[in-house]
Amino acid sequence: MAQQPDLPGPTTSYSDPFYDRLEALAQRIAKRLWLVVLALVVVVVVAVITHAAMRDTPIAASAGQFIDAATKRMEADRARDPGERTTKLAEAEKAFAAVSADEAVTPYYRARACIEAAQLELDRGAIDEAKASIAKAKTFATKALDPDLDLTIGLSEAAVLFQAGDYAAAETSYLNVERATGLTHPDRQIAATIGAAQAMVALNRIDDAITKLEVLANRNDNNAIMLLSVAKKEYWALKRRQSAPAANPTAPETPALPAPTAPAPAEPTAAAPAEATPSAPVVPAPVVPDATPVAPAPAPVAPAPAPSPEGK
């Protein structure tokens, strides 16, 4: 039987312009299949070589070391046993210290490691060590030239000052960050505003704190929904604290008891203070103004942005 020669046109009885072109293209690819396979092999080889070259760059290597240390921190946070958690936190702190001390790591990731180390040091109450870590981070940031990193360090420094009890300096630091953010970093700006307000509360300047948070009470921003929620809760909590004494200026007298066996409950002398609202991720816990001053709860350092090897 004679073989049918390859035809450039369609081989089926069904004729459609679109399918005819597809069939013609398939026939041409089939004739040059070896060329298609060779092109695929070349693409794969080039991709492997490019990946290996990028992996050996200083930025990629620095990001890898920082991510390894951050992974240890996350493992410590997930640990349920207190002893295991303490051990893993110590390992994470050593890992961040190693990253910050490695001169082969880029200044950006060395500064990021110092910020994370300061957070861990604050958690265990080592104020002086946290201050030293922030000072190192500021030194590395001058070489990194990253605006968001500078703002993060400013928030971290303010949190350290707040936990150290230097509320006036903490307020100044938060306000400096607030002014430096502009419109490019709304999340950092809101965090700085909340921190400044809580420093004012610690200084017993409730009216100033309410005025500061009032700007955020009616603000909507999809990039900082959680921080805005915290700001609004803080605002209304302070408003309730401010209005509670005026609503009950004097305590009513307790009525006479009709019988000794069934004493009437005494009426409240004043409105109960509002519940303390949770603090923002980058600001210290609020201080109740009408209570005896106590040391604030440990203040978490501002969360650093996710590691991005591109351009750092």
CSV table of C-alpha atoms in Angstrom, one decimal:
chain,number,residue,atom,x,y,z
A,1,MET,CA,0.0,0.0,0.0
A,2,ALA,CA,1.4,3.4,-1.0
A,3,GLN,CA,2.1,5.8,1.9
A,4,GLN,CA,0.3,9.1,1.9
A,5,PRO,CA,2.8,11.9,1.7
A,6,ASP,CA,2.8,14.6,4.4
A,7,LEU,CA,0.5,17.4,3.4
A,8,PRO,CA,0.8,21.0,4.6
A,9,GLY,CA,-3.0,21.3,4.9
A,10,PRO,CA,-5.5,19.6,7.1
A,11,THR,CA,-5.9,15.8,7.0
A,12,THR,CA,-9.5,15.6,8.2
A,13,SER,CA,-12.7,16.1,6.4
A,14,TYR,CA,-13.9,18.7,9.0
A,15,SER,CA,-12.8,22.2,7.9
A,16,ASP,CA,-12.5,25.1,10.2
A,17,PRO,CA,-10.0,28.0,9.9
A,18,PHE,CA,-9.0,27.9,13.5
A,19,TYR,CA,-8.5,24.2,13.8
A,20,ASP,CA,-6.9,24.1,10.4
A,21,ARG,CA,-4.2,26.4,11.6
A,22,LEU,CA,-3.7,24.4,14.8
A,23,GLU,CA,-3.3,21.2,12.8
A,24,ALA,CA,-0.8,22.8,10.5
A,25,LEU,CA,1.2,24.0,13.4
A,26,ALA,CA,1.2,20.6,15.0
A,27,GLN,CA,2.5,19.1,11.8
A,28,ARG,CA,5.4,21.5,11.7
A,29,ILE,CA,6.3,20.9,15.3
A,30,ALA,CA,6.2,17.1,14.7
A,31,LYS,CA,8.7,17.5,11.9
A,32,ARG,CA,11.0,19.5,14.1
A,33,LEU,CA,10.5,17.7,17.4
A,34,TRP,CA,14.2,17.4,18.1
A,35,LEU,CA,14.6,21.2,17.9
A,36,VAL,CA,11.8,21.7,20.4
A,37,VAL,CA,13.3,19.2,22.9
A,38,LEU,CA,16.7,20.9,22.5
A,39,ALA,CA,15.2,24.3,23.2
A,40,LEU,CA,13.6,23.0,26.4
A,41,VAL,CA,16.8,21.5,27.6
A,42,VAL,CA,18.6,24.8,27.0
A,43,VAL,CA,15.9,26.7,29.0
A,44,VAL,CA,16.2,24.2,31.9
A,45,VAL,CA,20.0,24.4,32.0
A,46,VAL,CA,20.0,28.2,31.9
A,47,ALA,CA,17.4,28.3,34.8
A,48,VAL,CA,19.5,26.0,37.0
A,49,ILE,CA,22.6,28.1,36.4
A,50,THR,CA,20.8,31.3,37.1
A,51,HIS,CA,19.3,29.9,40.3
A,52,ALA,CA,22.7,28.7,41.5
A,53,ALA,CA,24.3,32.1,40.7
A,54,MET,CA,21.6,34.0,42.6
A,55,ARG,CA,21.8,31.7,45.6
A,56,ASP,CA,25.4,32.6,46.0
A,57,THR,CA,24.9,36.4,46.0
A,58,PRO,CA,25.4,38.3,49.3
A,59,ILE,CA,21.8,39.4,49.5
A,60,ALA,CA,20.4,35.9,49.0
A,61,ALA,CA,22.9,34.4,51.5
A,62,SER,CA,22.1,37.1,54.0
A,63,ALA,CA,18.4,36.5,53.6
A,64,GLY,CA,18.9,32.8,54.1
A,65,GLN,CA,20.7,33.3,57.4
A,66,PHE,CA,18.1,35.7,58.7
A,67,ILE,CA,15.2,33.3,57.7
A,68,ASP,CA,17.0,30.5,59.5
A,69,ALA,CA,17.1,32.5,62.7
A,70,ALA,CA,13.5,33.7,62.3
A,71,THR,CA,12.4,30.1,61.9
A,72,LYS,CA,14.0,29.2,65.3
A,73,ARG,CA,12.0,32.1,66.8
A,74,MET,CA,8.7,30.7,65.3
A,75,GLU,CA,9.5,27.3,66.6
A,76,ALA,CA,10.0,28.7,70.1
A,77,ASP,CA,6.6,30.5,69.9
A,78,ARG,CA,4.9,27.2,68.9
A,79,ALA,CA,6.5,25.3,71.8
A,80,ARG,CA,4.0,24.4,74.5
A,81,ASP,CA,6.4,23.2,77.2
A,82,PRO,CA,7.8,26.2,79.1
A,83,GLY,CA,11.3,24.6,79.4
A,84,GLU,CA,11.4,23.8,75.7
A,85,ARG,CA,10.2,27.3,74.8
A,86,THR,CA,12.9,28.9,77.0
A,87,THR,CA,15.6,26.8,75.4
A,88,LYS,CA,14.4,27.6,71.8
A,89,LEU,CA,14.2,31.3,72.6
A,90,ALA,CA,17.8,31.3,73.8
A,91,GLU,CA,18.8,29.5,70.6
A,92,ALA,CA,16.9,32.0,68.5
A,93,GLU,CA,18.6,34.9,70.3
A,94,LYS,CA,22.0,33.4,69.7
A,95,ALA,CA,21.1,32.9,66.0
A,96,PHE,CA,20.1,36.6,65.6
A,97,ALA,CA,23.3,37.6,67.4
A,98,ALA,CA,25.3,35.5,65.0
A,99,VAL,CA,23.6,37.1,62.0
A,100,SER,CA,24.2,40.7,63.3
A,101,ALA,CA,27.9,39.9,64.0
A,102,ASP,CA,28.6,38.3,60.6
A,103,GLU,CA,30.3,40.9,58.4
A,104,ALA,CA,29.4,38.9,55.3
A,105,VAL,CA,25.7,39.7,55.9
A,106,THR,CA,24.4,42.8,54.4
A,107,PRO,CA,23.7,45.8,56.6
A,108,TYR,CA,19.9,45.5,56.1
A,109,TYR,CA,19.7,42.0,57.5
A,110,ARG,CA,22.2,42.8,60.3
A,111,ALA,CA,19.9,45.6,61.4
A,112,ARG,CA,16.9,43.3,61.1
A,113,ALA,CA,18.6,40.8,63.3
A,114,CYS,CA,19.4,43.4,65.9
A,115,ILE,CA,15.7,44.4,66.0
A,116,GLU,CA,14.6,40.8,66.6
A,117,ALA,CA,17.3,40.4,69.3
A,118,ALA,CA,16.0,43.5,71.0
A,119,GLN,CA,12.5,42.0,71.1
A,120,LEU,CA,13.8,38.9,72.7
A,121,GLU,CA,15.8,40.9,75.2
A,122,LEU,CA,12.7,43.0,76.1
A,123,ASP,CA,10.7,39.8,76.7
A,124,ARG,CA,13.1,38.7,79.4
A,125,GLY,CA,13.5,42.2,80.9
A,126,ALA,CA,17.0,42.9,79.7
A,127,ILE,CA,16.6,46.6,79.1
A,128,ASP,CA,20.2,47.6,78.8
A,129,GLU,CA,20.9,44.8,76.3
A,130,ALA,CA,17.9,45.8,74.3
A,131,LYS,CA,19.2,49.4,74.2
A,132,ALA,CA,22.5,48.1,72.9
A,133,SER,CA,20.9,46.1,70.2
A,134,ILE,CA,18.9,49.1,69.0
A,135,ALA,CA,22.0,51.2,68.9
A,136,LYS,CA,23.7,48.6,66.7
A,137,ALA,CA,20.6,48.4,64.5
A,138,LYS,CA,20.8,52.2,64.0
A,139,THR,CA,24.4,51.9,62.9
A,140,PHE,CA,23.7,49.3,60.3
A,141,ALA,CA,20.6,51.2,59.1
A,142,THR,CA,22.8,54.1,58.1
A,143,LYS,CA,24.4,51.8,55.5
A,144,ALA,CA,21.2,50.0,54.5
A,145,LEU,CA,19.5,53.2,53.4
A,146,ASP,CA,16.0,51.7,53.8
A,147,PRO,CA,13.2,54.1,54.9
A,148,ASP,CA,10.9,51.5,56.3
A,149,LEU,CA,13.8,50.0,58.3
A,150,ASP,CA,14.5,53.4,59.8
A,151,LEU,CA,10.9,53.7,60.9
A,152,THR,CA,10.9,50.2,62.4
A,153,ILE,CA,14.0,51.0,64.4
A,154,GLY,CA,12.4,54.2,65.7
A,155,LEU,CA,9.3,52.3,66.9
A,156,SER,CA,11.6,49.7,68.6
A,157,GLU,CA,13.6,52.3,70.3
A,158,ALA,CA,10.5,54.0,71.6
A,159,ALA,CA,9.2,50.7,72.9
A,160,VAL,CA,12.5,50.1,74.8
A,161,LEU,CA,12.3,53.6,76.3
A,162,PHE,CA,8.7,53.0,77.4
A,163,GLN,CA,9.5,49.8,79.1
A,164,ALA,CA,12.5,51.4,80.8
A,165,GLY,CA,10.1,53.9,82.3
A,166,ASP,CA,11.3,56.9,80.4
A,167,TYR,CA,7.8,57.9,79.2
A,168,ALA,CA,8.8,61.4,78.1
A,169,ALA,CA,11.6,60.2,75.9
A,170,ALA,CA,9.3,57.4,74.5
A,171,GLU,CA,6.7,60.0,73.6
A,172,THR,CA,9.2,62.1,71.8
A,173,SER,CA,10.5,59.0,69.9
A,174,TYR,CA,7.0,58.0,68.8
A,175,LEU,CA,6.2,61.5,67.7
A,176,ASN,CA,9.4,61.6,65.6
A,177,VAL,CA,8.4,58.4,63.9
A,178,GLU,CA,4.9,59.7,63.3
A,179,ARG,CA,6.2,62.8,61.6
A,180,ALA,CA,8.7,60.9,59.5
A,181,THR,CA,6.2,58.4,58.1
A,182,GLY,CA,4.2,60.8,55.9
A,183,LEU,CA,1.7,59.0,53.7
A,184,THR,CA,4.0,56.3,52.5
A,185,HIS,CA,3.9,54.0,55.6
A,186,PRO,CA,0.4,54.2,57.1
A,187,ASP,CA,0.9,51.2,59.4
A,188,ARG,CA,4.0,52.7,60.9
A,189,GLN,CA,2.3,56.0,61.4
A,190,ILE,CA,-0.7,54.5,63.2
A,191,ALA,CA,1.6,52.5,65.4
A,192,ALA,CA,3.5,55.6,66.3
A,193,THR,CA,0.3,57.5,67.1
A,194,ILE,CA,-0.9,54.7,69.4
A,195,GLY,CA,2.5,54.6,71.1
A,196,ALA,CA,2.6,58.3,71.7
A,197,ALA,CA,-0.9,58.2,73.2
A,198,GLN,CA,0.0,55.5,75.6
A,199,ALA,CA,3.1,57.4,76.7
A,200,MET,CA,0.8,60.3,77.4
A,201,VAL,CA,-1.5,58.1,79.5
A,202,ALA,CA,1.6,56.9,81.5
A,203,LEU,CA,2.4,60.6,82.1
A,204,ASN,CA,-1.3,61.1,83.3
A,205,ARG,CA,-2.1,63.3,80.3
A,206,ILE,CA,-5.4,61.7,79.5
A,207,ASP,CA,-6.9,64.6,77.6
A,208,ASP,CA,-3.8,64.8,75.3
A,209,ALA,CA,-4.0,61.0,74.7
A,210,ILE,CA,-7.7,61.3,73.7
A,211,THR,CA,-6.9,64.2,71.3
A,212,LYS,CA,-4.1,62.2,69.8
A,213,LEU,CA,-6.3,59.1,69.2
A,214,GLU,CA,-9.3,61.0,68.0
A,215,VAL,CA,-7.6,61.4,64.6
A,216,LEU,CA,-7.7,57.6,64.3
A,217,ALA,CA,-11.2,57.1,65.6
A,218,ASN,CA,-12.9,57.8,62.3
A,219,ARG,CA,-10.1,56.7,60.0
A,220,ASN,CA,-10.4,53.7,57.7
A,221,ASP,CA,-7.3,52.1,56.1
A,222,ASN,CA,-7.2,48.6,54.6
A,223,ASN,CA,-3.5,48.5,55.1
A,224,ALA,CA,-3.7,48.8,58.9
A,225,ILE,CA,-7.1,47.4,59.9
A,226,MET,CA,-5.8,45.7,63.1
A,227,LEU,CA,-3.9,48.7,64.3
A,228,LEU,CA,-6.9,51.0,63.7
A,229,SER,CA,-9.1,48.6,65.7
A,230,VAL,CA,-6.7,48.8,68.6
A,231,ALA,CA,-6.6,52.6,68.3
A,232,LYS,CA,-10.4,52.9,68.4
A,233,LYS,CA,-10.6,50.6,71.4
A,234,GLU,CA,-8.0,52.6,73.3
A,235,TYR,CA,-9.8,55.9,72.3
A,236,TRP,CA,-13.2,54.8,73.7
A,237,ALA,CA,-11.7,53.2,76.8
A,238,LEU,CA,-10.0,56.5,77.6
A,239,LYS,CA,-13.3,58.4,76.9
A,240,ARG,CA,-15.1,56.2,79.4
A,241,ARG,CA,-12.4,56.7,82.0
A,242,GLN,CA,-12.5,60.4,81.5
A,243,SER,CA,-16.3,60.6,81.9
A,244,ALA,CA,-16.7,58.0,84.7
A,245,PRO,CA,-15.9,60.4,87.7
A,246,ALA,CA,-18.2,63.2,86.3
A,247,ALA,CA,-21.1,60.8,86.0
A,248,ASN,CA,-20.9,59.8,89.7
A,249,PRO,CA,-19.5,62.8,91.6
A,250,THR,CA,-20.6,61.5,95.0
A,251,ALA,CA,-21.4,58.1,96.4
A,252,PRO,CA,-25.0,57.7,97.7
A,253,GLU,CA,-25.6,56.8,101.3
A,254,THR,CA,-26.3,53.1,102.1
A,255,PRO,CA,-30.0,52.7,103.1
A,256,ALA,CA,-30.9,51.4,106.5
A,257,LEU,CA,-31.1,47.6,106.8
A,258,PRO,CA,-34.7,46.4,107.6
A,259,ALA,CA,-33.6,43.2,109.2
A,260,PRO,CA,-30.3,41.8,110.4
A,261,THR,CA,-30.9,38.5,108.6
A,262,ALA,CA,-31.3,40.0,105.2
A,263,PRO,CA,-28.9,42.8,104.6
A,264,ALA,CA,-29.4,45.0,101.6
A,265,PRO,CA,-26.4,45.2,99.2
A,266,ALA,CA,-24.5,48.5,99.4
A,267,GLU,CA,-24.9,50.6,96.3
A,268,PRO,CA,-21.8,51.2,94.2
A,269,THR,CA,-19.8,54.2,95.2
A,270,ALA,CA,-18.5,54.9,91.7
A,271,ALA,CA,-18.6,53.4,88.2
A,272,ALA,CA,-16.3,50.5,87.7
A,273,PRO,CA,-13.3,51.3,85.5
A,274,ALA,CA,-13.5,50.2,81.9
A,275,GLU,CA,-11.6,47.0,80.9
A,276,ALA,CA,-8.1,47.5,79.7
A,277,THR,CA,-7.9,47.1,76.0
A,278,PRO,CA,-5.2,45.0,74.3
A,279,SER,CA,-2.1,46.9,73.3
A,280,ALA,CA,-0.9,47.3,69.7
A,281,PRO,CA,1.8,45.0,68.4
A,282,VAL,CA,4.4,47.7,68.5
A,283,VAL,CA,3.3,49.8,71.6
A,284,PRO,CA,3.3,49.1,75.3
A,285,ALA,CA,0.3,48.2,77.4
A,286,PRO,CA,-1.9,51.1,78.6
A,287,VAL,CA,-1.5,52.4,82.1
A,288,VAL,CA,-4.7,53.0,84.2
A,289,PRO,CA,-4.5,56.7,85.2
A,290,ASP,CA,-6.6,56.5,88.4
A,291,ALA,CA,-4.6,53.6,89.9
A,292,THR,CA,-1.3,53.4,91.7
A,293,PRO,CA,1.4,53.6,89.0
A,294,VAL,CA,2.8,50.2,88.2
A,295,ALA,CA,5.5,49.0,85.8
A,296,PRO,CA,4.1,48.5,82.2
A,297,ALA,CA,3.9,45.1,80.7
A,298,PRO,CA,6.7,44.0,78.4
A,299,ALA,CA,6.4,46.0,75.2
A,300,PRO,CA,6.8,44.0,72.0
A,301,VAL,CA,9.1,45.6,69.4
A,302,ALA,CA,7.5,46.6,66.1
A,303,PRO,CA,7.3,43.7,63.7
A,304,ALA,CA,9.8,44.0,61.0
A,305,PRO,CA,8.8,43.6,57.4
A,306,ALA,CA,9.0,40.2,55.7
A,307,PRO,CA,12.4,39.5,54.3
A,308,SER,CA,12.7,40.5,50.7
A,309,PRO,CA,16.0,39.5,49.0
A,310,GLU,CA,15.3,41.9,46.1
A,311,GLY,CA,17.2,45.1,46.4
A,312,LYS,CA,18.2,44.9,50.1
